[in-house]
C-alpha cells in the first residue's frame, strides 16, 4: 500500500492539512524594526554630529473569532482529505 502512488499523494495531502492546522493555531509573529542614520536638520547654524535611532516592536492582534474561523477551516481540510 505504501508503494501505491495514489496513497502517497493522499498521505502527502493529509500531512499538508495537518500542517495547515498547526499554522492556523499559531499566533502571528511579532516584528522588530531597527533604524539608524545620520541626523540631518533643516536649520541654520551648525549641525549636531549625532545620529538618529529608531526601534519599533509590533505584535499583530487578531479578533478571537477570526483566529477560531481560520483554525476551524483548516481542520475541515483534514476532514476533506480523510474522505
Short mmCIF file of N, CA and C in Angstrom, two decimals:
data_model
loop_
_atom_site.label_atom_id
_atom_site.label_comp_id
_atom_site.label_asym_id
_atom_site.label_seq_id
_atom_site.Cartn_x
_atom_site.Cartn_y
_atom_site.Cartn_z
N UNK A 1 0.83 -1.19 0.00
CA UNK A 1 0.00 0.00 0.00
C UNK A 1 0.87 1.25 0.00
N UNK A 2 2.00 1.23 0.72
CA UNK A 2 2.87 2.40 0.80
C UNK A 2 3.56 2.71 -0.52
N UNK A 3 3.61 1.72 -1.40
CA UNK A 3 4.23 1.92 -2.71
C UNK A 3 3.26 2.53 -3.72
N UNK A 4 1.99 2.48 -3.44
CA UNK A 4 0.97 2.97 -4.35
C UNK A 4 1.08 4.50 -4.48
N UNK A 5 1.27 5.03 -5.69
CA UNK A 5 1.41 6.47 -5.88
C UNK A 5 0.19 7.26 -5.40
N UNK A 6 -0.99 6.72 -5.58
CA UNK A 6 -2.21 7.42 -5.15
C UNK A 6 -2.22 7.54 -3.62
N UNK A 7 -1.84 6.48 -2.95
CA UNK A 7 -1.81 6.51 -1.48
C UNK A 7 -0.75 7.49 -0.97
N UNK A 8 0.37 7.60 -1.69
CA UNK A 8 1.41 8.56 -1.30
C UNK A 8 0.89 9.99 -1.45
N UNK A 9 0.13 10.25 -2.50
CA UNK A 9 -0.45 11.58 -2.71
C UNK A 9 -1.44 11.90 -1.60
N UNK A 10 -2.29 10.95 -1.27
CA UNK A 10 -3.26 11.15 -0.20
C UNK A 10 -2.55 11.40 1.13
N UNK A 11 -1.50 10.63 1.38
CA UNK A 11 -0.73 10.82 2.62
C UNK A 11 -0.09 12.21 2.66
N UNK A 12 0.45 12.65 1.56
CA UNK A 12 1.06 13.99 1.50
C UNK A 12 0.01 15.08 1.69
N UNK A 13 -1.17 14.89 1.13
CA UNK A 13 -2.25 15.86 1.30
C UNK A 13 -2.70 15.93 2.76
N UNK A 14 -2.73 14.78 3.43
CA UNK A 14 -3.13 14.76 4.84
C UNK A 14 -2.07 15.47 5.69
N UNK A 15 -0.80 15.21 5.42
CA UNK A 15 0.27 15.89 6.16
C UNK A 15 0.20 17.40 5.95
N UNK A 16 -0.11 17.83 4.72
CA UNK A 16 -0.24 19.26 4.44
C UNK A 16 -1.43 19.85 5.20
N UNK A 17 -2.52 19.11 5.29
CA UNK A 17 -3.69 19.59 6.02
C UNK A 17 -3.39 19.71 7.52
N UNK A 18 -2.64 18.76 8.07
CA UNK A 18 -2.26 18.82 9.48
C UNK A 18 -1.35 20.02 9.73
N UNK A 19 -0.43 20.27 8.81
CA UNK A 19 0.45 21.44 8.94
C UNK A 19 -0.36 22.73 8.86
N UNK A 20 -1.41 22.76 8.06
CA UNK A 20 -2.27 23.94 7.97
C UNK A 20 -2.97 24.21 9.30
N UNK A 21 -3.36 23.16 9.99
CA UNK A 21 -4.00 23.32 11.30
C UNK A 21 -2.99 23.89 12.30
N UNK A 22 -1.77 23.38 12.28
CA UNK A 22 -0.75 23.90 13.19
C UNK A 22 -0.48 25.37 12.92
N UNK A 23 -0.44 25.75 11.67
CA UNK A 23 -0.22 27.15 11.30
C UNK A 23 -1.39 28.01 11.74
N UNK A 24 -2.61 27.51 11.55
CA UNK A 24 -3.80 28.29 11.92
C UNK A 24 -3.91 28.48 13.43
N UNK A 25 -3.41 27.54 14.19
CA UNK A 25 -3.46 27.65 15.66
C UNK A 25 -2.42 28.62 16.22
N UNK A 26 -1.38 28.87 15.47
CA UNK A 26 -0.30 29.71 15.99
C UNK A 26 -0.67 31.19 15.93
N UNK A 27 0.01 31.95 16.77
CA UNK A 27 -0.19 33.39 16.78
C UNK A 27 0.69 34.03 15.72
N UNK A 28 0.31 35.21 15.27
CA UNK A 28 1.12 35.93 14.29
C UNK A 28 2.45 36.34 14.91
N UNK A 29 3.48 36.37 14.12
CA UNK A 29 4.81 36.70 14.61
C UNK A 29 4.96 38.19 14.90
N UNK A 30 5.68 38.51 15.97
CA UNK A 30 5.98 39.92 16.21
C UNK A 30 7.01 40.42 15.20
N UNK A 31 7.08 41.72 15.03
CA UNK A 31 8.03 42.32 14.09
C UNK A 31 8.89 43.33 14.84
N UNK A 32 10.18 43.29 14.58
CA UNK A 32 11.13 44.22 15.18
C UNK A 32 11.81 44.98 14.06
N UNK A 33 11.83 46.29 14.17
CA UNK A 33 12.43 47.14 13.15
C UNK A 33 13.44 48.06 13.83
N UNK A 34 14.65 48.10 13.31
CA UNK A 34 15.71 48.97 13.83
C UNK A 34 16.18 49.88 12.70
N UNK A 35 16.27 51.16 12.99
CA UNK A 35 16.76 52.13 12.01
C UNK A 35 17.80 53.01 12.68
N UNK A 36 18.84 53.33 11.94
CA UNK A 36 19.87 54.24 12.44
C UNK A 36 20.43 55.00 11.25
N UNK A 37 20.84 56.22 11.51
CA UNK A 37 21.41 57.01 10.43
C UNK A 37 21.83 58.37 10.91
N UNK A 38 22.49 59.11 10.05
CA UNK A 38 22.93 60.45 10.44
C UNK A 38 21.73 61.39 10.59
N UNK A 39 21.89 62.36 11.47
CA UNK A 39 20.83 63.35 11.68
C UNK A 39 21.06 64.51 10.73
N UNK A 40 20.07 64.80 9.93
CA UNK A 40 20.12 65.94 9.03
C UNK A 40 18.95 66.86 9.35
N UNK A 41 19.26 68.06 9.78
CA UNK A 41 18.23 69.02 10.14
C UNK A 41 18.23 70.16 9.15
N UNK A 42 17.08 70.71 8.87
CA UNK A 42 16.99 71.89 8.01
C UNK A 42 16.90 73.11 8.91
N UNK A 43 18.05 73.52 9.38
CA UNK A 43 18.10 74.68 10.27
C UNK A 43 19.41 75.42 10.00
N UNK A 44 19.39 76.70 10.25
CA UNK A 44 20.60 77.48 10.09
C UNK A 44 21.54 77.21 11.27
N UNK A 45 22.80 77.32 11.01
CA UNK A 45 23.78 77.14 12.08
C UNK A 45 24.44 75.77 12.00
N UNK A 46 25.23 75.50 13.00
CA UNK A 46 25.98 74.22 12.99
C UNK A 46 25.03 73.03 13.17
N UNK A 47 25.36 71.97 12.49
CA UNK A 47 24.58 70.74 12.56
C UNK A 47 25.12 69.86 13.70
N UNK A 48 24.26 69.26 14.48
CA UNK A 48 24.73 68.33 15.50
C UNK A 48 25.38 67.11 14.85
N UNK A 49 26.34 66.53 15.52
CA UNK A 49 27.08 65.40 14.94
C UNK A 49 26.66 64.06 15.55
N UNK A 50 25.45 63.93 15.91
CA UNK A 50 24.98 62.64 16.42
C UNK A 50 23.99 62.05 15.43
N UNK A 51 23.72 60.77 15.58
CA UNK A 51 22.79 60.10 14.69
C UNK A 51 21.41 60.00 15.28
N UNK A 52 20.50 59.52 14.46
CA UNK A 52 19.15 59.27 14.94
C UNK A 52 18.95 57.75 14.97
N UNK A 53 18.19 57.33 15.95
CA UNK A 53 17.94 55.90 16.13
C UNK A 53 16.45 55.70 16.34
N UNK A 54 15.96 54.60 15.83
CA UNK A 54 14.54 54.29 15.97
C UNK A 54 14.41 52.78 16.16
N UNK A 55 13.64 52.37 17.15
CA UNK A 55 13.35 50.96 17.39
C UNK A 55 11.84 50.82 17.47
N UNK A 56 11.30 49.90 16.70
CA UNK A 56 9.86 49.66 16.69
C UNK A 56 9.62 48.16 16.90
N UNK A 57 8.76 47.84 17.83
CA UNK A 57 8.34 46.46 18.07
C UNK A 57 6.83 46.43 17.95
N UNK A 58 6.32 45.55 17.10
CA UNK A 58 4.87 45.47 16.92
C UNK A 58 4.42 44.01 16.98
N UNK A 59 3.25 43.81 17.53
CA UNK A 59 2.64 42.48 17.62
C UNK A 59 1.24 42.57 17.02
N UNK A 60 1.04 41.94 15.85
CA UNK A 60 -0.31 41.95 15.27
C UNK A 60 -1.29 41.21 16.19
N UNK A 61 -2.46 41.76 16.36
CA UNK A 61 -3.51 41.15 17.15
C UNK A 61 -4.69 40.82 16.26
N UNK A 62 -5.31 39.70 16.55
CA UNK A 62 -6.49 39.29 15.79
C UNK A 62 -7.69 39.22 16.72
N UNK A 63 -8.85 39.40 16.16
CA UNK A 63 -10.06 39.14 16.90
C UNK A 63 -10.15 37.63 17.11
N UNK A 64 -10.65 37.21 18.25
CA UNK A 64 -10.75 35.78 18.55
C UNK A 64 -11.56 35.02 17.53
N UNK A 65 -12.61 35.63 17.03
CA UNK A 65 -13.46 34.94 16.07
C UNK A 65 -12.73 34.68 14.75
N UNK A 66 -11.83 35.56 14.37
CA UNK A 66 -11.08 35.38 13.11
C UNK A 66 -10.13 34.20 13.25
N UNK A 67 -9.44 34.15 14.37
CA UNK A 67 -8.49 33.05 14.61
C UNK A 67 -9.23 31.72 14.71
N UNK A 68 -10.36 31.71 15.38
CA UNK A 68 -11.16 30.48 15.50
C UNK A 68 -11.65 30.02 14.14
N UNK A 69 -12.13 30.93 13.33
CA UNK A 69 -12.61 30.58 11.99
C UNK A 69 -11.49 30.02 11.13
N UNK A 70 -10.30 30.62 11.23
CA UNK A 70 -9.15 30.13 10.45
C UNK A 70 -8.78 28.71 10.89
N UNK A 71 -8.80 28.45 12.20
CA UNK A 71 -8.48 27.12 12.72
C UNK A 71 -9.52 26.10 12.28
N UNK A 72 -10.81 26.45 12.40
CA UNK A 72 -11.87 25.53 12.01
C UNK A 72 -11.83 25.21 10.52
N UNK A 73 -11.51 26.19 9.71
CA UNK A 73 -11.40 25.97 8.27
C UNK A 73 -10.25 25.00 7.97
N UNK A 74 -9.14 25.17 8.65
CA UNK A 74 -8.00 24.27 8.46
C UNK A 74 -8.35 22.85 8.92
N UNK A 75 -9.09 22.73 10.02
CA UNK A 75 -9.49 21.40 10.50
C UNK A 75 -10.44 20.72 9.52
N UNK A 76 -11.27 21.49 8.85
CA UNK A 76 -12.15 20.92 7.82
C UNK A 76 -11.35 20.37 6.65
N UNK A 77 -10.18 20.96 6.41
CA UNK A 77 -9.30 20.45 5.36
C UNK A 77 -8.87 19.01 5.64
N UNK A 78 -8.63 18.69 6.91
CA UNK A 78 -8.27 17.31 7.28
C UNK A 78 -9.46 16.38 7.01
N UNK A 79 -10.65 16.84 7.37
CA UNK A 79 -11.86 16.03 7.16
C UNK A 79 -12.06 15.74 5.67
N UNK A 80 -11.81 16.74 4.83
CA UNK A 80 -11.99 16.56 3.39
C UNK A 80 -10.97 15.56 2.86
N UNK A 81 -9.75 15.63 3.32
CA UNK A 81 -8.71 14.72 2.84
C UNK A 81 -9.01 13.30 3.31
N UNK A 82 -9.56 13.14 4.50
CA UNK A 82 -9.86 11.80 5.03
C UNK A 82 -11.00 11.10 4.31
N UNK A 83 -11.83 11.86 3.60
CA UNK A 83 -12.97 11.23 2.91
C UNK A 83 -12.59 10.61 1.62
#
